[in-house]
């Protein structure tokens, strides 16, 4: 696509910059890359004195729609609670010359039906300007919210249309090329970079605690974290219940209210609290204008969920762009005090290349077509229904829209997900990504600090049951091992000693569960069960004995050599009695049988003689070495 640069000077609005370039309005068949949030693209389109035309603006979420239409009867907000009847009434209102409708993607169908019922399809597609705001959300959200792309086929039918965002992503939909779309890229003529503290660390909880202490005197802290459970944990462990507000989806609001939360909402409610938590629903589009200058804290915890990853090229920019200048701070450069992003990283993340994704899609498509073609071979409705059900379960179906057409935004979502994931596999890649955005001056990069582990400090002190404490220690031990893989010089033992002192019950410390981890491993502990103490003890004692048997292989073998030479023919009972005595003397609590000697030497066997005997052929070089004939021994 052709790229047309649109210079913008400091203090100018987008309206002025476009007019200077010869565009009185946002032109049709364009992807308007604003570069900076808050330049007034949506304001320009909903203002009937600037954009003298009917407009449909598709916004990603409800909060932005309610915010932009509040106390403005000339605008119509279309979302779940807006009916077709209300839309028709608005369309017929002669006092409103230019209709300005803001809708969610899910609400768009109601808009189309209501307007075409009143004015007809021709007028609808020829007179309305369709603007898709924050267009990168089409790509970012389509994997869990397929409905966000529902209006896209209709979008291309409009005579006048545009995509807009400060943080557009590359899109592969062929209609952009077919309709000769152009990219209008706003180019600021001034330095617009924001200072950002980037903390990349494997001591995530520790860094959060340090940051909270550092910001204890802040009037307002806005925390962007895309996981409600993680927000809940932070609020409880830091005891912020009386000083916090949470802004999240309606579904999460219900979930938190069931836990006793009161200050939780699916829309922005002012005034803000000292601590304010926002999920991804509020990362873009909404305007936050408050009297005090907040400190912005962005959190990513890969141990909790990959969807807490923040894309430096889109979400990080959109987050700081939510804050608007207040008259109280007129003339100051930023409407906030600071921006900090705290994140951990995972070098073991598996990143797919674009070619690998394309190959996967092709393979899925072949399976889909194979099953789809088989429908015509079915003779009954039941058989056809079964095939259709199975088709719906295929992963390729996730790449199709509601009409069964290939959804290019779902494809772009796969590309985008791997791109962002790649940044979090290596601190250098994340740092480079932030620098490449040209939006940030990176002030602090702490990824080569002395490696340690958090022990999930935010959680340990709040656990009450013995099961929870054992489980938490095991999870932290796993993280210690993971840390050791990253940094071979990392010393695990001091941290294990701390866990050993943890009180599990009045009669149990962390010693027991740590020994279980060392000898059994996490999977075996989980198989037995964290509450099955007696069974865990039995398994632990057995594992310890087996390990001791292995460790004392050579000393025990040396004692056997003193008794039996090569070609000696002891009875099987004699070998059993000898090894029983050696195990007793060395504290190896394992049942000895007539075949135990085969752990130490290769033998030939005779059961015909009375009593049965072994012939000692040779001694093994290491524990676990196989015997002849698959470990059974030869027959004399």
XYZ file of C-alpha atoms in Angstrom:
636
model
C 0.000 0.000 0.000
C 1.104 3.531 -0.734
C 2.238 5.457 2.354
C 1.461 9.178 2.551
C 3.185 11.075 5.357
C 1.184 13.691 7.255
C 3.415 16.044 9.294
C 2.013 17.316 12.585
C 3.495 20.066 14.735
C 3.552 20.245 18.491
C 0.194 21.348 19.854
C -1.666 20.674 16.599
C -4.752 18.495 16.359
C -5.203 15.899 13.657
C -7.838 18.110 12.010
C -5.237 20.786 11.278
C -2.590 18.311 10.121
C -4.988 16.679 7.655
C -6.213 20.035 6.325
C -2.606 21.127 5.783
C -2.217 18.015 3.649
C -5.397 18.792 1.702
C -7.844 16.532 3.547
C -10.871 18.298 5.097
C -11.935 14.982 6.669
C -10.506 11.521 7.171
C -10.351 10.360 3.531
C -11.950 7.147 2.325
C -10.056 3.915 1.681
C -7.305 4.786 4.107
C -5.611 3.271 7.100
C -4.897 6.294 9.255
C -1.858 5.623 11.429
C -1.982 8.446 13.966
C 1.354 7.469 15.604
C 0.308 9.331 18.764
C -2.788 8.631 20.882
C -5.104 11.502 21.683
C -4.801 13.502 18.447
C -8.573 13.696 18.079
C -9.412 11.322 15.217
C -12.654 10.105 16.780
C -13.499 13.619 17.987
C -13.023 14.849 14.433
C -15.462 12.285 13.034
C -18.202 12.707 15.659
C -18.075 16.503 15.446
C -20.749 17.493 12.914
C -19.141 20.896 12.382
C -15.941 19.231 11.125
C -17.203 16.016 9.542
C -20.417 17.027 7.833
C -21.577 13.514 7.022
C -23.328 10.571 8.611
C -20.879 8.372 10.499
C -20.720 4.926 12.043
C -17.738 4.561 14.354
C -16.954 1.009 15.449
C -15.180 0.984 18.815
C -13.642 -2.128 20.406
C -15.297 -1.851 23.814
C -18.264 -0.368 25.648
C -16.378 1.977 28.045
C -15.011 4.154 25.242
C -18.464 4.421 23.649
C -20.119 5.457 26.890
C -17.302 7.894 27.602
C -17.475 9.644 24.224
C -21.286 9.858 24.116
C -21.872 10.927 27.727
C -24.079 14.047 27.928
C -24.148 14.331 24.110
C -27.682 13.587 22.864
C -26.627 14.247 19.269
C -24.567 11.038 19.455
C -25.943 7.508 19.789
C -24.218 4.751 21.771
C -25.091 1.285 20.504
C -24.264 -1.652 22.711
C -26.069 -4.491 24.445
C -28.687 -2.282 26.105
C -29.507 -0.246 22.991
C -32.479 -1.590 21.007
C -33.244 -1.403 17.286
C -36.250 0.746 18.133
C -33.987 3.300 19.797
C -31.702 3.366 16.753
C -34.674 3.925 14.418
C -35.942 6.749 16.608
C -32.505 8.385 16.448
C -32.326 7.982 12.643
C -35.751 9.620 12.233
C -34.857 12.569 14.493
C -34.862 15.543 12.085
C -33.188 17.797 14.643
C -29.993 15.782 14.243
C -28.726 16.623 10.752
C -25.689 14.342 10.710
C -26.146 10.992 12.404
C -23.170 9.964 14.502
C -23.417 6.396 15.788
C -20.798 4.728 17.976
C -21.162 0.960 18.242
C -19.357 -2.129 19.413
C -18.610 -4.770 16.758
C -21.293 -6.930 18.349
C -23.823 -4.088 18.175
C -23.140 -3.364 14.510
C -25.801 -5.804 13.206
C -28.491 -3.841 15.035
C -27.225 -0.626 13.469
C -27.316 -2.031 9.937
C -30.751 -3.594 10.310
C -32.310 -0.511 11.894
C -30.932 1.952 9.340
C -31.607 -0.212 6.277
C -35.163 -0.754 7.526
C -35.649 3.024 7.578
C -33.477 4.267 4.691
C -32.661 1.190 2.620
C -29.334 -0.467 1.791
C -28.264 1.888 -1.003
C -28.433 4.991 1.187
C -26.865 3.107 4.083
C -23.709 2.045 2.229
C -23.373 5.190 0.099
C -23.995 7.979 2.633
C -22.528 6.710 5.906
C -18.807 6.957 6.584
C -17.665 3.798 8.427
C -14.680 4.284 10.734
C -13.078 1.293 12.463
C -11.316 2.772 15.499
C -8.378 1.101 17.305
C -8.208 -1.268 14.334
C -5.341 -3.357 15.764
C -7.872 -4.851 18.196
C -9.354 -6.753 15.238
C -6.134 -8.748 15.172
C -5.322 -8.843 18.872
C -8.736 -9.884 20.205
C -10.173 -12.118 17.493
C -8.760 -15.330 19.015
C -10.993 -15.090 22.098
C -13.638 -12.728 20.693
C -14.484 -13.870 17.173
C -17.421 -11.466 17.030
C -15.075 -8.463 16.888
C -14.539 -9.146 13.166
C -18.235 -9.540 12.323
C -18.605 -6.102 10.642
C -15.550 -6.502 8.414
C -17.296 -7.849 5.294
C -19.829 -5.029 5.533
C -17.050 -2.511 6.122
C -15.644 -3.056 2.637
C -19.110 -2.467 1.101
C -19.204 1.173 2.266
C -18.315 3.774 -0.322
C -16.578 5.812 2.380
C -14.566 3.990 4.997
C -11.316 4.024 6.967
C -9.323 2.235 9.646
C -7.674 4.328 12.334
C -5.330 3.848 15.273
C -2.151 5.234 16.756
C -0.798 1.692 16.744
C -1.885 -0.060 13.563
C -0.620 -3.549 12.758
C 0.140 -5.091 9.377
C -2.995 -6.656 7.898
C -3.157 -9.309 5.180
C -6.806 -9.015 4.123
C -6.722 -8.838 0.288
C -9.513 -6.223 0.096
C -7.106 -3.507 1.254
C -5.100 -4.048 -1.934
C -8.145 -4.685 -4.112
C -9.698 -1.350 -3.096
C -6.390 0.553 -3.359
C -6.246 1.524 0.306
C -3.544 3.990 1.263
C -1.767 4.463 4.569
C -1.824 7.996 5.979
C 1.004 8.032 8.504
C 1.136 10.966 10.903
C 4.731 12.128 11.425
C 5.303 14.360 14.470
C 7.891 17.063 13.805
C 8.944 17.101 17.476
C 10.324 14.735 20.108
C 7.403 12.877 21.653
C 9.236 10.127 23.526
C 8.167 9.274 27.073
C 10.498 8.120 29.846
C 9.876 4.505 30.802
C 11.461 2.285 33.446
C 11.712 -1.210 32.009
C 12.388 -3.862 34.638
C 12.973 -7.302 33.132
C 13.547 -9.741 35.933
C 12.905 -13.195 37.299
C 12.157 -11.718 40.713
C 8.764 -10.426 39.637
C 7.023 -10.336 43.030
C 10.088 -8.831 44.690
C 10.232 -6.024 42.132
C 6.528 -5.304 42.599
C 6.974 -5.003 46.365
C 9.910 -2.649 45.827
C 7.907 -0.531 43.389
C 4.905 -0.341 45.729
C 7.173 0.878 48.535
C 8.754 3.390 46.173
C 5.307 4.735 45.206
C 3.827 4.739 48.709
C 3.496 8.538 48.651
C 1.949 8.665 45.170
C -1.522 10.213 45.038
C -2.681 7.841 42.332
C -1.268 4.612 40.878
C -2.807 3.125 37.736
C -1.921 -0.544 37.316
C -2.492 -2.300 33.994
C -2.631 -6.080 34.406
C -4.638 -8.378 32.164
C -5.602 -11.086 34.662
C -8.320 -10.637 37.264
C -6.990 -13.416 39.514
C -3.590 -11.703 39.620
C -5.253 -8.402 40.497
C -7.176 -10.142 43.275
C -3.945 -11.638 44.640
C -2.146 -8.282 44.605
C -4.972 -6.482 46.371
C -5.285 -9.136 49.085
C -1.591 -9.677 49.755
C -0.885 -5.950 49.843
C -4.091 -5.281 51.821
C -5.327 -2.640 49.375
C -9.039 -3.448 49.657
C -9.969 -0.053 51.125
C -7.722 1.968 48.789
C -8.353 0.355 45.419
C -10.711 0.188 42.455
C -10.825 -2.462 39.739
C -11.995 -1.827 36.170
C -12.617 -4.960 34.114
C -15.197 -6.801 31.994
C -18.750 -7.372 33.178
C -18.007 -11.074 33.642
C -15.006 -10.321 35.853
C -17.017 -7.729 37.790
C -19.477 -10.453 38.796
C -16.617 -12.779 39.720
C -14.951 -10.191 41.965
C -18.217 -9.115 43.576
C -18.807 -12.734 44.558
C -15.485 -12.494 46.409
C -16.702 -9.438 48.301
C -15.315 -6.615 46.172
C -17.317 -3.386 46.198
C -15.226 -0.927 44.186
C -15.276 -2.813 40.897
C -16.838 -1.693 37.603
C -16.951 -2.406 33.875
C -16.840 1.344 33.129
C -14.555 4.122 34.338
C -15.870 5.674 37.537
C -14.397 8.845 39.005
C -12.799 9.821 41.254
C -10.101 7.201 41.017
C -8.670 5.559 44.123
C -5.047 5.491 45.243
C -4.619 2.093 43.565
C -6.512 1.498 40.305
C -6.374 -1.763 38.369
C -7.268 -2.030 34.671
C -7.602 -5.123 32.465
C -7.090 -5.033 28.666
C -10.615 -3.709 28.150
C -9.222 -0.330 29.247
C -5.821 -0.452 27.522
C -7.033 1.564 24.526
C -9.574 4.180 23.395
C -10.892 5.300 26.813
C -9.935 8.755 28.090
C -8.754 9.180 31.678
C -8.607 12.794 32.790
C -8.007 13.274 36.503
C -6.844 16.097 38.733
C -3.771 14.320 40.075
C -0.894 13.049 37.943
C -0.785 9.258 38.257
C 2.095 6.822 38.248
C 1.538 4.164 35.573
C 2.527 0.591 36.380
C 2.345 -2.105 33.677
C 2.690 -5.699 34.889
C 3.480 -8.887 32.970
C 3.781 -12.224 34.768
C 4.418 -15.177 32.473
C 4.085 -17.549 35.429
C 0.450 -16.479 35.735
C -0.561 -16.267 32.090
C 0.922 -15.497 28.673
C -1.944 -13.098 27.980
C -0.416 -10.685 30.501
C 2.244 -9.974 27.849
C 2.244 -6.356 26.698
C 3.115 -5.493 23.109
C 5.530 -2.523 23.150
C 4.358 -1.457 19.678
C 0.663 -1.267 20.560
C -0.516 -1.787 24.139
C 2.333 0.031 25.900
C 1.721 3.085 23.699
C -2.052 2.900 24.080
C -1.781 2.631 27.865
C 0.089 5.891 28.351
C -2.203 7.445 25.744
C -5.243 6.920 27.982
C -4.240 9.850 30.159
C -5.303 13.312 29.081
C -3.870 16.621 30.220
C -5.762 18.344 33.000
C -6.075 22.114 33.270
C -4.321 21.852 36.634
C -1.155 20.749 34.810
C -1.541 22.983 31.750
C 1.773 23.521 30.028
C 3.416 20.407 31.464
C 4.613 17.794 28.987
C 3.053 14.673 30.488
C -0.258 14.067 32.282
C 1.457 11.417 34.433
C 4.476 11.173 36.731
C 6.069 7.945 35.578
C 5.667 4.779 33.512
C 7.114 1.468 34.684
C 6.828 -1.946 33.067
C 7.782 -4.876 35.305
C 8.004 -8.238 33.591
C 9.667 -11.612 33.831
C 10.811 -13.621 30.815
C 10.985 -17.233 29.692
C 13.829 -18.451 27.445
C 11.949 -21.737 26.962
C 9.016 -20.153 25.128
C 8.466 -21.922 21.831
C 8.167 -19.364 19.037
C 6.727 -20.318 15.665
C 7.985 -18.687 12.496
C 5.580 -17.256 9.947
C 6.430 -20.172 7.653
C 5.598 -22.696 10.379
C 2.253 -21.000 10.993
C 1.451 -21.063 7.277
C 2.314 -24.776 7.107
C 0.060 -25.499 10.083
C -2.805 -23.583 8.495
C -2.426 -25.512 5.239
C -2.440 -28.839 7.092
C -5.554 -27.834 9.028
C -7.214 -26.686 5.820
C -6.593 -30.065 4.148
C -8.190 -31.917 7.070
C -11.114 -29.513 7.053
C -11.734 -29.891 3.319
C -11.444 -33.665 3.542
C -14.165 -33.819 6.175
C -16.262 -31.147 4.489
C -16.200 -33.006 1.160
C -17.388 -36.173 2.868
C -20.772 -34.611 3.712
C -22.077 -35.371 0.224
C -21.323 -39.067 0.777
C -23.650 -39.264 3.776
C -27.153 -40.611 3.191
C -28.956 -39.556 6.380
C -29.435 -36.247 8.195
C -27.953 -37.739 11.362
C -24.742 -38.670 9.546
C -24.525 -35.180 8.051
C -25.093 -33.582 11.474
C -22.289 -35.678 12.945
C -19.919 -34.571 10.178
C -20.922 -30.923 10.661
C -20.340 -31.246 14.399
C -16.893 -32.738 13.819
C -16.077 -29.952 11.352
C -16.954 -27.410 14.027
C -14.462 -29.057 16.376
C -11.574 -28.757 13.917
C -9.111 -25.983 14.747
C -9.341 -24.685 11.159
C -12.918 -23.631 11.970
C -11.426 -21.013 14.286
C -9.980 -19.338 11.187
C -13.386 -18.929 9.568
C -15.934 -16.172 10.090
C -19.630 -16.675 10.841
C -20.341 -17.138 7.127
C -17.691 -19.831 6.727
C -15.286 -17.490 4.904
C -11.584 -17.388 5.700
C -10.919 -14.763 8.375
C -7.634 -13.055 7.561
C -7.639 -11.306 10.925
C -7.514 -14.698 12.655
C -4.469 -15.498 10.538
C -2.906 -12.145 11.460
C -3.662 -12.930 15.101
C -1.488 -16.050 14.890
C 1.380 -14.045 13.367
C 0.983 -11.303 15.954
C 0.862 -13.671 18.924
C 4.180 -15.283 17.991
C 5.783 -11.881 17.345
C 4.948 -10.636 20.834
C 5.794 -13.957 22.469
C 9.252 -13.734 20.930
C 10.046 -10.526 22.824
C 9.495 -12.282 26.155
C 11.878 -15.131 25.384
C 14.921 -12.873 25.676
C 15.411 -9.601 27.630
C 17.432 -8.136 24.772
C 14.588 -8.697 22.317
C 12.071 -6.954 24.583
C 14.431 -4.044 25.139
C 15.055 -3.744 21.396
C 11.315 -3.796 20.700
C 10.727 -0.911 23.110
C 13.540 1.061 21.501
C 12.232 0.348 17.991
C 8.827 1.848 18.807
C 10.477 5.300 18.958
C 7.993 6.148 21.713
C 10.165 5.652 24.790
C 13.353 6.735 26.471
C 14.287 3.583 28.384
C 15.600 4.753 31.737
C 16.199 1.519 33.641
C 16.863 -1.947 32.365
C 17.320 -4.451 35.178
C 17.658 -7.863 33.665
C 21.249 -8.681 34.632
C 20.738 -8.136 38.357
C 21.910 -11.004 40.619
C 19.485 -13.800 39.913
C 17.330 -14.943 42.755
C 13.850 -16.262 43.224
C 10.756 -14.671 44.721
C 9.256 -17.730 46.435
C 6.015 -16.025 45.375
C 6.287 -13.745 48.385
C 2.876 -12.265 47.658
C 1.293 -15.638 48.313
C 3.293 -17.465 51.005
C 2.188 -15.455 54.022
C -1.496 -15.726 53.180
C -1.709 -19.509 52.837
C -3.586 -21.286 55.612
C -3.945 -24.983 54.810
C -1.058 -27.450 54.923
C -1.934 -28.584 51.402
C -1.622 -25.040 50.031
C 1.711 -24.511 51.795
C 3.178 -27.772 50.494
C 1.940 -26.980 46.999
C 3.362 -23.460 47.082
C 6.777 -24.693 48.188
C 6.821 -27.240 45.352
C 5.906 -24.549 42.806
C 8.697 -22.334 44.082
C 11.175 -25.220 43.996
C 10.290 -25.711 40.339
C 11.058 -22.074 39.730
C 14.409 -22.504 41.458
C 15.236 -25.308 39.041
C 14.095 -23.132 36.137
C 16.346 -20.331 37.397
C 19.276 -22.737 37.576
C 18.724 -23.646 33.920
C 18.919 -19.972 32.973
C 21.950 -19.252 35.143
C 24.100 -22.346 35.939
C 25.968 -20.358 38.612
C 22.772 -19.737 40.535
C 22.969 -21.308 44.025
C 19.728 -23.070 44.942
C 20.661 -24.323 48.408
C 20.247 -21.106 50.470
C 16.688 -20.792 49.233
C 15.894 -24.431 49.891
C 17.125 -23.956 53.441
C 14.662 -21.130 53.876
C 11.836 -23.363 52.676
C 12.925 -26.108 55.049
C 12.222 -23.760 57.963
C 8.693 -22.947 56.787
C 6.044 -24.150 59.240
C 3.512 -26.398 57.506
C 1.770 -27.652 60.669
C 2.670 -27.697 64.363
C 4.525 -30.968 63.755
C 5.767 -30.477 60.197
C 8.245 -28.105 58.591
C 9.166 -27.697 54.956
C 11.851 -30.409 55.280
C 9.432 -33.194 54.447
C 7.922 -31.769 51.260
C 11.348 -30.636 50.008
C 12.670 -34.185 50.438
C 9.613 -35.424 48.549
C 10.441 -33.031 45.716
C 14.105 -34.077 45.633
C 13.367 -37.799 45.598
C 9.949 -38.072 43.933
C 9.511 -34.964 41.782
C 6.448 -32.768 41.353
C 4.479 -35.121 39.079
C 4.697 -38.050 41.508
C 3.754 -35.817 44.452
C 0.695 -34.597 42.563
C -0.209 -38.161 41.576
C -0.132 -39.278 45.223
C -1.750 -36.070 46.496
C -0.562 -33.182 48.673
C -2.819 -34.275 51.552
C -1.772 -37.970 51.496
C 1.042 -37.588 54.025
C 1.351 -41.278 54.963
C 1.464 -42.359 51.311
C 4.007 -39.646 50.555
C 6.151 -40.866 53.459
C 6.005 -44.448 52.177
C 6.978 -43.358 48.663
C 9.714 -41.096 50.039
C 11.246 -43.833 52.207
C 11.235 -46.213 49.251
C 12.858 -43.618 46.986
C 15.489 -42.777 49.621
C 16.327 -46.466 50.061
C 16.625 -46.961 46.307
C 18.889 -43.942 46.035
C 21.067 -45.210 48.897
C 21.222 -48.612 47.216
C 22.484 -46.889 44.084
C 24.944 -44.621 45.933
C 26.488 -47.579 47.822
C 26.741 -49.772 44.749
C 30.546 -49.960 44.722
C 31.063 -50.447 48.514
C 28.469 -53.260 48.572
C 29.975 -54.820 45.458
C 33.445 -54.713 47.052
C 32.119 -56.670 50.042
C 30.548 -59.266 47.730
C 33.854 -59.623 45.853
C 35.548 -60.529 49.118
C 33.226 -63.522 49.406
C 32.698 -64.630 45.798
C 35.342 -64.874 43.114
C 34.663 -65.183 39.398
C 33.422 -68.723 38.569
C 32.329 -69.342 42.189
C 28.970 -71.137 42.468
C 27.177 -69.965 45.628
C 23.646 -71.080 46.344
C 20.944 -68.550 45.650
C 19.950 -68.559 49.321
C 23.534 -67.787 50.343
C 23.669 -64.751 48.043
C 20.383 -63.536 49.496
C 21.631 -63.922 53.095
C 24.913 -62.166 52.298
C 23.277 -59.138 50.693
C 20.638 -58.921 53.458
C 23.447 -58.624 55.996
C 25.319 -56.035 53.927
C 22.144 -53.949 53.491
C 21.420 -54.146 57.217
C 24.922 -52.980 58.112
C 24.695 -50.069 55.633
C 21.142 -49.010 56.477
C 19.609 -49.874 53.097
C 15.957 -50.588 53.831
C 15.093 -52.610 50.728
C 13.732 -56.153 50.543
C 16.384 -58.568 49.272
C 15.502 -61.520 47.030
C 17.491 -64.326 45.422
C 17.883 -62.159 42.306
C 19.264 -59.048 44.053
C 22.840 -60.217 43.416
C 22.236 -59.610 39.698
C 22.436 -55.870 40.430
C 26.143 -56.374 41.178
C 27.334 -59.148 38.866
C 26.481 -61.108 35.774
C 25.511 -64.678 36.545
C 24.578 -67.996 35.049
C 21.774 -69.831 36.820
C 20.924 -73.452 37.623
C 17.653 -74.443 39.242
C 18.201 -78.157 38.540
C 20.743 -78.553 41.296
C 19.616 -78.777 44.898
C 19.877 -76.187 46.272
C 19.741 -73.861 43.189
C 23.017 -72.059 42.472
C 24.530 -69.123 40.581
C 27.843 -69.076 38.754
C 29.548 -65.674 39.073
C 30.615 -64.725 35.528
C 31.833 -61.114 36.011
C 31.164 -58.040 38.117
C 29.284 -55.063 36.684
C 30.928 -51.683 36.246
C 27.951 -49.548 37.293
C 24.547 -49.697 38.933
C 21.743 -50.520 36.519
C 23.944 -52.196 33.920
C 21.896 -54.847 32.136
C 22.583 -58.546 32.670
C 22.883 -61.070 29.860
C 19.612 -62.205 28.307
C 17.861 -58.964 29.193
C 18.929 -59.070 32.843
C 17.721 -62.623 33.621
C 21.071 -64.447 33.433
C 22.261 -67.498 31.546
C 21.227 -71.094 32.256
C 24.081 -73.361 33.384
